[in-house]
PDB file of C-alpha atoms in Angstrom:
ATOM      1  CA  MET A  65    -194.111  84.819  41.445  1.00 63.00           C
ATOM      2  CA  PRO A  66    -194.394  87.171  38.260  1.00 68.00           C
ATOM      3  CA  ILE A  67    -190.642  87.473  36.563  1.00 73.00           C
ATOM      4  CA  LEU A  68    -190.639  91.123  35.570  1.00 72.00           C
ATOM      5  CA  PRO A  69    -188.225  91.431  32.257  1.00 70.00           C
ATOM      6  CA  ARG A  70    -186.294  93.361  33.692  1.00 70.00           C
ATOM      7  CA  PRO A  71    -185.574  96.757  31.614  1.00 66.00           C
ATOM      8  CA  LYS A  72    -181.927  96.375  29.251  1.00 65.00           C
ATOM      9  CA  LEU A  73    -179.170  99.367  29.237  1.00 64.00           C
ATOM     10  CA  SER A  74    -178.795 100.243  26.197  1.00 68.00           C
ATOM     11  CA  SER A  75    -174.890 100.625  27.337  1.00 76.00           C
ATOM     12  CA  GLU A  76    -171.716  99.822  25.889  1.00 81.00           C
ATOM     13  CA  ALA A  77    -169.129  99.686  27.156  1.00 83.00           C
ATOM     14  CA  GLU A  78    -166.107 101.626  26.203  1.00 81.00           C
ATOM     15  CA  ILE A  79    -162.723 101.741  26.554  1.00 79.00           C
ATOM     16  CA  PRO A  80    -161.563 105.186  27.469  1.00 79.00           C
ATOM     17  CA  THR A  81    -158.244 106.102  25.748  1.00 76.00           C
ATOM     18  CA  ALA A  82    -158.059 109.683  26.738  1.00 77.00           C
ATOM     19  CA  SER A  83    -155.354 108.839  29.267  1.00 83.00           C
ATOM     20  CA  MET A  84    -153.268 106.469  27.380  1.00 80.00           C
ATOM     21  CA  ALA A  85    -151.756 109.441  25.395  1.00 79.00           C
ATOM     22  CA  ASP A  86    -150.100 110.660  29.075  1.00 85.00           C
ATOM     23  CA  ILE A  87    -149.718 107.165  30.519  1.00 85.00           C
ATOM     24  CA  ALA A  88    -147.574 106.601  27.446  1.00 81.00           C
ATOM     25  CA  PHE A  89    -145.948 109.662  28.102  1.00 84.00           C
ATOM     26  CA  LEU A  90    -145.110 109.055  31.527  1.00 88.00           C
ATOM     27  CA  LEU A  91    -143.430 105.702  30.367  1.00 84.00           C
ATOM     28  CA  ILE A  92    -141.806 108.001  27.976  1.00 83.00           C
ATOM     29  CA  ILE A  93    -139.968 110.096  30.349  1.00 86.00           C
ATOM     30  CA  PHE A  94    -139.281 107.452  32.785  1.00 85.00           C
ATOM     31  CA  PHE A  95    -137.411 105.590  30.045  1.00 79.00           C
ATOM     32  CA  MET A  96    -135.603 108.649  29.206  1.00 79.00           C
ATOM     33  CA  THR A  97    -134.323 109.652  32.556  1.00 82.00           C
ATOM     34  CA  SER A  98    -133.404 106.334  34.281  1.00 77.00           C
ATOM     35  CA  THR A  99    -131.190 105.172  30.885  1.00 72.00           C
ATOM     36  CA  VAL A 100    -127.804 106.064  31.724  1.00 67.00           C
ATOM     37  CA  PHE A 101    -125.695 106.175  28.465  1.00 67.00           C
ATOM     38  CA  MET A 102    -122.347 104.465  29.320  1.00 68.00           C
ATOM     39  CA  ARG A 103    -120.057 106.555  27.470  1.00 75.00           C
ATOM     40  CA  ASP A 104    -117.083 104.259  26.495  1.00 83.00           C
ATOM     41  CA  LYS A 105    -113.836 106.710  26.598  1.00 88.00           C
ATOM     42  CA  GLY A 106    -110.177 105.773  27.415  1.00 89.00           C
ATOM     43  CA  LEU A 107    -106.889 105.489  25.859  1.00 90.00           C
ATOM     44  CA  LYS A 108    -105.743 103.018  22.841  1.00 88.00           C
ATOM     45  CA  LEU A 109    -102.579 100.714  22.569  1.00 89.00           C
ATOM     46  CA  VAL A 110    -102.150  97.742  20.213  1.00 89.00           C
ATOM     47  CA  LEU A 111     -99.952  95.445  22.415  1.00 87.00           C
ATOM     48  CA  PRO A 112     -97.420  93.583  20.229  1.00 85.00           C
ATOM     49  CA  GLU A 113     -97.067  89.596  19.534  1.00 83.00           C
ATOM     50  CA  LYS A 114     -95.452  87.206  21.292  1.00 80.00           C
ATOM     51  CA  THR A 115     -93.203  85.628  19.716  1.00 78.00           C
ATOM     52  CA  ASP A 116     -90.551  83.341  19.773  1.00 75.00           C
ATOM     53  CA  GLN A 117     -88.390  85.418  18.194  1.00 75.00           C
ATOM     54  CA  ILE A 118     -86.134  88.007  20.048  1.00 73.00           C
ATOM     55  CA  VAL A 119     -85.999  91.523  18.583  1.00 72.00           C
ATOM     56  CA  THR A 120     -83.488  93.138  19.318  1.00 74.00           C
ATOM     57  CA  ILE A 121     -83.968  97.684  18.596  1.00 72.00           C
ATOM     58  CA  GLY A 122     -80.520  99.959  18.230  1.00 69.00           C
ATOM     59  CA  GLY A 123     -79.528 100.896  21.843  1.00 73.00           C
ATOM     60  CA  GLU A 124     -80.609 104.188  19.894  1.00 78.00           C
ATOM     61  CA  ARG A 125     -83.464 104.258  18.826  1.00 83.00           C
ATOM     62  CA  VAL A 126     -84.729 103.005  21.579  1.00 87.00           C
ATOM     63  CA  ILE A 127     -85.984 106.056  24.568  1.00 88.00           C
ATOM     64  CA  ARG A 128     -87.041 105.156  27.517  1.00 88.00           C
ATOM     65  CA  VAL A 129     -89.330 106.186  30.108  1.00 90.00           C
ATOM     66  CA  SER A 130     -89.084 105.365  33.357  1.00 90.00           C
ATOM     67  CA  ILE A 131     -90.593 105.165  36.407  1.00 90.00           C
ATOM     68  CA  ASN A 132     -89.658 103.612  39.528  1.00 89.00           C
ATOM     69  CA  ASP A 133     -91.101 101.956  42.724  1.00 86.00           C
ATOM     70  CA  GLN A 134     -92.256 105.734  44.623  1.00 87.00           C
ATOM     71  CA  GLY A 135     -93.943 107.237  40.766  1.00 84.00           C
ATOM     72  CA  ASP A 136     -90.942 109.267  40.110  1.00 89.00           C
ATOM     73  CA  ILE A 137     -90.398 109.832  36.098  1.00 90.00           C
ATOM     74  CA  PHE A 138     -87.594 109.651  34.988  1.00 90.00           C
ATOM     75  CA  LEU A 139     -86.135 110.434  30.656  1.00 88.00           C
ATOM     76  CA  GLU A 140     -83.071 107.990  30.617  1.00 85.00           C
ATOM     77  CA  GLU A 141     -81.216 108.358  33.620  1.00 85.00           C
ATOM     78  CA  GLU A 142     -82.562 112.066  34.643  1.00 87.00           C
ATOM     79  CA  ALA A 143     -85.355 112.818  36.872  1.00 88.00           C
ATOM     80  CA  VAL A 144     -88.105 114.237  35.238  1.00 89.00           C
ATOM     81  CA  THR A 145     -91.782 116.900  36.253  1.00 88.00           C
ATOM     82  CA  PRO A 146     -94.689 115.244  34.106  1.00 84.00           C
ATOM     83  CA  LEU A 147     -94.857 118.610  32.837  1.00 85.00           C
ATOM     84  CA  ASP A 148     -91.137 118.660  31.182  1.00 87.00           C
ATOM     85  CA  LEU A 149     -91.329 115.257  30.561  1.00 88.00           C
ATOM     86  CA  LYS A 150     -93.448 116.276  26.996  1.00 88.00           C
ATOM     87  CA  ASP A 151     -90.830 119.267  26.168  1.00 89.00           C
ATOM     88  CA  LYS A 152     -88.065 117.409  26.421  1.00 89.00           C
ATOM     89  CA  LEU A 153     -89.532 114.091  24.863  1.00 89.00           C
ATOM     90  CA  THR A 154     -90.233 115.715  21.984  1.00 90.00           C
ATOM     91  CA  GLN A 155     -87.521 117.573  21.418  1.00 90.00           C
ATOM     92  CA  ARG A 156     -85.718 113.863  21.932  1.00 88.00           C
ATOM     93  CA  ILE A 157     -87.496 112.572  19.228  1.00 88.00           C
ATOM     94  CA  LEU A 158     -87.546 115.594  16.996  1.00 88.00           C
ATOM     95  CA  ASP A 159     -83.252 115.168  17.542  1.00 88.00           C
ATOM     96  CA  TYR A 160     -83.829 111.309  16.600  1.00 87.00           C
ATOM     97  CA  LYS A 161     -85.617 111.975  13.597  1.00 86.00           C
ATOM     98  CA  ALA A 162     -83.619 114.543  12.127  1.00 87.00           C
ATOM     99  CA  LYS A 163     -80.352 112.351  12.143  1.00 86.00           C
ATOM    100  CA  HIS A 164     -81.948 108.825  10.939  1.00 83.00           C
ATOM    101  CA  GLU A 165     -83.921 110.354   7.730  1.00 81.00           C
ATOM    102  CA  GLY A 166     -87.127 111.012   9.705  1.00 78.00           C
ATOM    103  CA  LYS A 167     -87.482 107.460  11.485  1.00 83.00           C
ATOM    104  CA  ASP A 168     -89.585 106.924  14.227  1.00 84.00           C
ATOM    105  CA  PRO A 169     -87.966 106.102  17.533  1.00 87.00           C
ATOM    106  CA  LEU A 170     -89.447 103.804  20.019  1.00 88.00           C
ATOM    107  CA  VAL A 171     -90.720 105.053  23.015  1.00 90.00           C
ATOM    108  CA  ILE A 172     -90.886 102.785  26.397  1.00 90.00           C
ATOM    109  CA  ILE A 173     -92.612 103.511  29.493  1.00 91.00           C
ATOM    110  CA  ARG A 174     -91.108 100.670  32.044  1.00 90.00           C
ATOM    111  CA  THR A 175     -93.629 101.296  34.525  1.00 91.00           C
ATOM    112  CA  ASN A 176     -91.765  99.362  38.303  1.00 91.00           C
ATOM    113  CA  VAL A 177     -94.591  97.121  39.629  1.00 89.00           C
ATOM    114  CA  GLU A 178     -94.957  98.854  42.560  1.00 90.00           C
ATOM    115  CA  ALA A 179     -95.344 102.191  40.838  1.00 90.00           C
ATOM    116  CA  PRO A 180     -99.123 103.587  40.691  1.00 90.00           C
ATOM    117  CA  TYR A 181    -101.157 102.596  37.312  1.00 90.00           C
ATOM    118  CA  GLU A 182    -101.927 105.895  37.815  1.00 90.00           C
ATOM    119  CA  ARG A 183     -99.169 107.199  37.018  1.00 90.00           C
ATOM    120  CA  MET A 184     -98.468 104.893  34.347  1.00 90.00           C
ATOM    121  CA  ILE A 185    -101.387 106.334  32.234  1.00 91.00           C
ATOM    122  CA  ASP A 186     -99.861 109.798  33.508  1.00 90.00           C
ATOM    123  CA  VAL A 187     -96.915 109.016  31.197  1.00 91.00           C
ATOM    124  CA  PHE A 188     -98.890 107.612  28.802  1.00 91.00           C
ATOM    125  CA  ASP A 189    -101.221 110.151  28.150  1.00 91.00           C
ATOM    126  CA  ILE A 190     -98.492 113.229  27.544  1.00 90.00           C
ATOM    127  CA  ILE A 191     -96.841 110.349  25.339  1.00 90.00           C
ATOM    128  CA  LYS A 192    -100.144 110.402  23.562  1.00 89.00           C
ATOM    129  CA  GLN A 193    -100.166 114.265  23.359  1.00 89.00           C
ATOM    130  CA  ILE A 194     -97.047 114.544  21.101  1.00 88.00           C
ATOM    131  CA  PRO A 195     -98.373 113.357  17.121  1.00 85.00           C
ATOM    132  CA  GLU A 196     -94.352 112.599  16.359  1.00 82.00           C
ATOM    133  CA  ALA A 197     -94.483 110.301  18.466  1.00 80.00           C
ATOM    134  CA  ARG A 198     -96.328 106.812  16.899  1.00 82.00           C
ATOM    135  CA  ALA A 199     -94.051 103.832  18.222  1.00 86.00           C
ATOM    136  CA  VAL A 200     -94.838 103.231  22.333  1.00 87.00           C
ATOM    137  CA  SER A 201     -94.145 100.288  23.848  1.00 86.00           C
ATOM    138  CA  LEU A 202     -95.290  99.373  27.423  1.00 88.00           C
ATOM    139  CA  ALA A 203     -92.964  97.752  29.931  1.00 86.00           C
ATOM    140  CA  SER A 204     -92.085  96.866  33.563  1.00 85.00           C
ATOM    141  CA  ILE A 205     -89.418  96.447  36.299  1.00 85.00           C
ATOM    142  CA  LYS A 206     -89.556  94.100  38.454  1.00 84.00           C
ATOM    143  CA  THR A 207     -87.638  95.141  41.422  1.00 76.00           C
ATOM    144  CA  GLY A 208     -84.433  93.290  43.089  1.00 65.00           C
ATOM    145  CA  GLY A 209     -84.412  91.748  39.241  1.00 52.00           C
TER     146      GLY A 209
ATOM    147  CA  MET B  38    -168.405 148.278   0.993  1.00 64.00           C
ATOM    148  CA  ARG B  39    -168.176 144.362   2.229  1.00 64.00           C
ATOM    149  CA  LEU B  40    -168.150 143.186   5.312  1.00 67.00           C
ATOM    150  CA  ARG B  41    -167.241 139.943   6.290  1.00 69.00           C
ATOM    151  CA  GLN B  42    -168.976 137.075   7.068  1.00 70.00           C
ATOM    152  CA  LYS B  43    -168.137 136.057  10.325  1.00 68.00           C
ATOM    153  CA  VAL B  44    -166.767 132.242  10.304  1.00 68.00           C
ATOM    154  CA  SER B  45    -167.678 129.942  13.572  1.00 72.00           C
ATOM    155  CA  THR B  46    -164.765 127.985  13.294  1.00 80.00           C
ATOM    156  CA  ARG B  47    -163.382 126.237  16.686  1.00 82.00           C
ATOM    157  CA  THR B  48    -160.429 124.961  16.708  1.00 83.00           C
ATOM    158  CA  ASN B  49    -158.965 121.963  18.251  1.00 81.00           C
ATOM    159  CA  ILE B  50    -155.943 119.637  18.576  1.00 78.00           C
ATOM    160  CA  PRO B  51    -156.626 116.228  16.983  1.00 77.00           C
ATOM    161  CA  THR B  52    -154.868 114.412  19.926  1.00 74.00           C
ATOM    162  CA  ALA B  53    -155.770 110.706  19.082  1.00 76.00           C
ATOM    163  CA  SER B  54    -152.820 109.605  17.328  1.00 82.00           C
ATOM    164  CA  MET B  55    -151.308 110.832  20.334  1.00 79.00           C
ATOM    165  CA  SER B  56    -150.332 108.114  22.066  1.00 79.00           C
ATOM    166  CA  ASP B  57    -150.185 106.153  19.154  1.00 84.00           C
ATOM    167  CA  ILE B  58    -147.000 108.639  18.510  1.00 85.00           C
ATOM    168  CA  ALA B  59    -145.804 108.717  22.107  1.00 81.00           C
ATOM    169  CA  PHE B  60    -146.165 105.287  22.082  1.00 83.00           C
ATOM    170  CA  LEU B  61    -143.976 104.662  19.587  1.00 88.00           C
ATOM    171  CA  LEU B  62    -141.016 106.843  20.652  1.00 84.00           C
ATOM    172  CA  LEU B  63    -141.036 104.127  23.647  1.00 83.00           C
ATOM    173  CA  LEU B  64    -140.819 101.431  21.982  1.00 87.00           C
ATOM    174  CA  PHE B  65    -137.903 103.300  20.083  1.00 85.00           C
ATOM    175  CA  PHE B  66    -136.314 103.799  23.338  1.00 79.00           C
ATOM    176  CA  LEU B  67    -136.946  99.787  24.806  1.00 80.00           C
ATOM    177  CA  VAL B  68    -135.714  98.635  21.875  1.00 81.00           C
ATOM    178  CA  SER B  69    -132.454 100.813  21.493  1.00 75.00           C
ATOM    179  CA  THR B  70    -131.688 100.706  25.282  1.00 73.00           C
ATOM    180  CA  LYS B  71    -128.395  98.521  25.858  1.00 69.00           C
ATOM    181  CA  PHE B  72    -128.082  96.796  28.780  1.00 69.00           C
ATOM    182  CA  ARG B  73    -124.323  96.015  30.301  1.00 68.00           C
ATOM    183  CA  LYS B  74    -123.539  91.954  30.284  1.00 70.00           C
ATOM    184  CA  GLU B  75    -121.334  92.973  33.317  1.00 75.00           C
ATOM    185  CA  ILE B  76    -121.630  94.885  36.889  1.00 79.00           C
ATOM    186  CA  GLY B  77    -118.052  94.297  37.162  1.00 79.00           C
ATOM    187  CA  PHE B  78    -116.756  96.641  40.194  1.00 83.00           C
ATOM    188  CA  LYS B  79    -116.756 100.128  41.212  1.00 85.00           C
ATOM    189  CA  VAL B  80    -113.726 101.246  40.005  1.00 87.00           C
ATOM    190  CA  LEU B  81    -112.335 105.097  39.858  1.00 88.00           C
ATOM    191  CA  LEU B  82    -111.039 105.192  36.021  1.00 90.00           C
ATOM    192  CA  PRO B  83    -107.023 107.998  35.879  1.00 90.00           C
ATOM    193  CA  GLU B  84    -107.157 111.162  34.710  1.00 90.00           C
ATOM    194  CA  ALA B  85    -105.970 112.168  30.687  1.00 90.00           C
ATOM    195  CA  ARG B  86    -105.904 114.995  28.154  1.00 89.00           C
ATOM    196  CA  ALA B  87    -104.941 112.282  25.028  1.00 87.00           C
ATOM    197  CA  THR B  88    -108.884 110.085  25.875  1.00 89.00           C
ATOM    198  CA  GLU B  89    -110.572 109.501  22.499  1.00 87.00           C
ATOM    199  CA  ARG B  90    -114.506 108.148  22.914  1.00 87.00           C
ATOM    200  CA  ILE B  91    -114.688 104.792  22.018  1.00 85.00           C
ATOM    201  CA  ILE B  92    -118.311 104.914  18.736  1.00 80.00           C
ATOM    202  CA  LYS B  93    -117.679 101.128  18.484  1.00 78.00           C
ATOM    203  CA  THR B  94    -118.481  98.989  21.556  1.00 76.00           C
ATOM    204  CA  GLU B  95    -119.849  95.395  20.239  1.00 79.00           C
ATOM    205  CA  ASN B  96    -116.008  94.576  20.857  1.00 84.00           C
ATOM    206  CA  LEU B  97    -115.399  95.361  23.698  1.00 86.00           C
ATOM    207  CA  ALA B  98    -115.187  93.152  25.980  1.00 89.00           C
ATOM    208  CA  ARG B  99    -113.731  94.726  29.988  1.00 89.00           C
ATOM    209  CA  VAL B 100    -111.471  93.384  32.312  1.00 91.00           C
ATOM    210  CA  TYR B 101    -112.465  94.352  36.010  1.00 92.00           C
ATOM    211  CA  VAL B 102    -109.439  95.343  38.374  1.00 92.00           C
ATOM    212  CA  ASN B 103    -110.475  97.088  41.751  1.00 90.00           C
ATOM    213  CA  SER B 104    -108.288  99.270  44.162  1.00 89.00           C
ATOM    214  CA  LYS B 105    -107.153  95.968  45.983  1.00 88.00           C
ATOM    215  CA  GLY B 106    -106.084  94.290  42.966  1.00 87.00           C
ATOM    216  CA  GLN B 107    -108.809  91.426  42.448  1.00 90.00           C
ATOM    217  CA  ILE B 108    -109.488  90.865  38.882  1.00 92.00           C
ATOM    218  CA  SER B 109    -113.243  90.523  37.434  1.00 91.00           C
ATOM    219  CA  VAL B 110    -114.204  89.319  34.320  1.00 90.00           C
ATOM    220  CA  ASP B 111    -117.812  88.700  32.996  1.00 85.00           C
ATOM    221  CA  ASP B 112    -118.968  88.243  36.521  1.00 85.00           C
ATOM    222  CA  PHE B 113    -116.003  86.262  37.278  1.00 87.00           C
ATOM    223  CA  LEU B 114    -113.808  86.884  40.127  1.00 90.00           C
ATOM    224  CA  VAL B 115    -110.651  85.128  38.238  1.00 89.00           C
ATOM    225  CA  LEU B 116    -106.859  85.172  39.092  1.00 89.00           C
ATOM    226  CA  PRO B 117    -104.144  86.896  36.000  1.00 85.00           C
ATOM    227  CA  GLU B 118    -104.173  83.640  34.091  1.00 85.00           C
ATOM    228  CA  GLY B 119    -107.401  82.996  34.275  1.00 88.00           C
ATOM    229  CA  VAL B 120    -107.731  86.611  31.637  1.00 90.00           C
ATOM    230  CA  SER B 121    -106.134  84.981  29.833  1.00 91.00           C
ATOM    231  CA  THR B 122    -108.152  81.745  29.533  1.00 91.00           C
ATOM    232  CA  ARG B 123    -110.917  83.298  29.428  1.00 91.00           C
ATOM    233  CA  PHE B 124    -109.861  85.858  26.302  1.00 92.00           C
ATOM    234  CA  LYS B 125    -108.298  83.168  24.206  1.00 92.00           C
ATOM    235  CA  LEU B 126    -111.899  81.713  23.490  1.00 91.00           C
ATOM    236  CA  LYS B 127    -113.385  85.516  23.415  1.00 91.00           C
ATOM    237  CA  VAL B 128    -110.854  85.468  20.801  1.00 92.00           C
ATOM    238  CA  LEU B 129    -112.005  82.892  18.881  1.00 92.00           C
ATOM    239  CA  GLU B 130    -115.782  83.354  19.037  1.00 91.00           C
ATOM    240  CA  ASN B 131    -114.429  87.471  17.481  1.00 90.00           C
ATOM    241  CA  PRO B 132    -111.254  87.860  16.481  1.00 89.00           C
ATOM    242  CA  GLY B 133    -111.899  91.979  16.072  1.00 89.00           C
ATOM    243  CA  ILE B 134    -112.565  91.903  20.781  1.00 91.00           C
ATOM    244  CA  ILE B 135    -111.257  94.613  21.798  1.00 91.00           C
ATOM    245  CA  ALA B 136    -110.020  94.065  26.235  1.00 92.00           C
ATOM    246  CA  TYR B 137    -111.204  97.471  28.242  1.00 91.00           C
ATOM    247  CA  ILE B 138    -109.114  97.828  30.861  1.00 92.00           C
ATOM    248  CA  LYS B 139    -110.880  99.610  33.594  1.00 92.00           C
ATOM    249  CA  ALA B 140    -108.880  99.228  36.511  1.00 92.00           C
ATOM    250  CA  ASP B 141    -108.706 101.125  39.621  1.00 93.00           C
ATOM    251  CA  LYS B 142    -106.309 104.453  39.542  1.00 88.00           C
ATOM    252  CA  HIS B 143    -104.067 103.509  43.071  1.00 91.00           C
ATOM    253  CA  VAL B 144    -103.868  99.563  42.210  1.00 92.00           C
ATOM    254  CA  LYS B 145    -100.170  98.379  41.526  1.00 90.00           C
ATOM    255  CA  TYR B 146     -99.249  98.261  37.997  1.00 90.00           C
ATOM    256  CA  ASP B 147     -98.064  94.637  38.578  1.00 90.00           C
ATOM    257  CA  TYR B 148    -101.935  94.108  38.395  1.00 91.00           C
ATOM    258  CA  VAL B 149    -101.876  95.299  34.978  1.00 91.00           C
ATOM    259  CA  ASP B 150     -98.924  94.411  33.530  1.00 91.00           C
ATOM    260  CA  GLN B 151     -99.862  90.854  34.066  1.00 91.00           C
ATOM    261  CA  ILE B 152    -103.305  91.652  32.542  1.00 92.00           C
ATOM    262  CA  LEU B 153    -101.515  92.435  29.252  1.00 92.00           C
ATOM    263  CA  GLU B 154     -99.257  89.801  29.468  1.00 91.00           C
ATOM    264  CA  ALA B 155    -101.937  87.584  29.985  1.00 92.00           C
ATOM    265  CA  LEU B 156    -103.802  89.464  26.797  1.00 92.00           C
ATOM    266  CA  ARG B 157    -100.393  88.726  24.577  1.00 90.00           C
ATOM    267  CA  ASP B 158    -100.967  85.033  25.899  1.00 89.00           C
ATOM    268  CA  ALA B 159    -104.197  85.263  24.420  1.00 90.00           C
ATOM    269  CA  LYS B 160    -103.881  86.865  21.275  1.00 89.00           C
ATOM    270  CA  ALA B 161    -106.052  90.100  22.643  1.00 89.00           C
ATOM    271  CA  LEU B 162    -103.682  92.347  20.983  1.00 90.00           C
ATOM    272  CA  ARG B 163    -106.299  95.258  20.470  1.00 91.00           C
ATOM    273  CA  VAL B 164    -106.337  96.886  24.531  1.00 92.00           C
ATOM    274  CA  ILE B 165    -108.202  99.976  25.241  1.00 93.00           C
ATOM    275  CA  PHE B 166    -107.135 101.954  29.386  1.00 93.00           C
ATOM    276  CA  ALA B 167    -110.453 103.084  31.013  1.00 92.00           C
ATOM    277  CA  THR B 168    -109.649 106.601  31.639  1.00 92.00           C
ATOM    278  CA  GLU B 169    -112.175 110.112  32.249  1.00 90.00           C
ATOM    279  CA  PHE B 170    -111.315 112.785  30.118  1.00 87.00           C
ATOM    280  CA  LYS B 171    -108.937 115.475  32.076  1.00 82.00           C
ATOM    281  CA  LYS B 172    -110.712 119.199  32.946  1.00 78.00           C
ATOM    282  CA  GLY B 173    -108.136 122.355  32.531  1.00 68.00           C
TER     283      GLY B 173
END
């Protein structure tokens, strides 16, 4: 049986690259839309260092803002609303500064352990908005203790 | 008067380098995308007007507290004392570490207080309370 030589097909192998850009752009769009930018944001605070030394601070230098277990806010002994707190606290800080040659008083937020965390942040937020309040510290109150 | 000869030129946009540009962009996005290390908890953050953006996020170590009072660090459920041991290691690795506390707004302050105490024990003194921007 004679084998006939097949006619050679002169075809060059080619990869179609015309749609490559489309594929790439599709991938870009997918990544752009699926990327969620997690912006970290919050309120900064530096904790006091733990030392064995007991530092006593003059009673007048400390301004106490307390939150009870119900979430009520007190400036020293006086019950205040979050709206009042800013003005009253600013006034107190300014009074202290005027009396003590510009020394910064220490604002302490005393939160009852039963109070919601949100309340503490509300108060902390208000104090952060007062530029005069430079020294802020956190403390907790344990009920019955 | 001389009339100009019409030159018939075909305008075409070169599309050969289009895929190169596209892949370049693709690589940029792939490289610059950072994936979060841990899953953490889904928490409802409190809102605050004084919220600041944190630009440097490399030093952040996240502590999650959900509304049930469970605490998660590096996707491990820990007790408040566990926070201290974990952060002690973190402080050794990176002294400039910042604890980023993501606590649910309805959680009792007790849990947050215990975490703060644990962080003080571990000498991780820089803390950020995660909040959302408050509108109005």
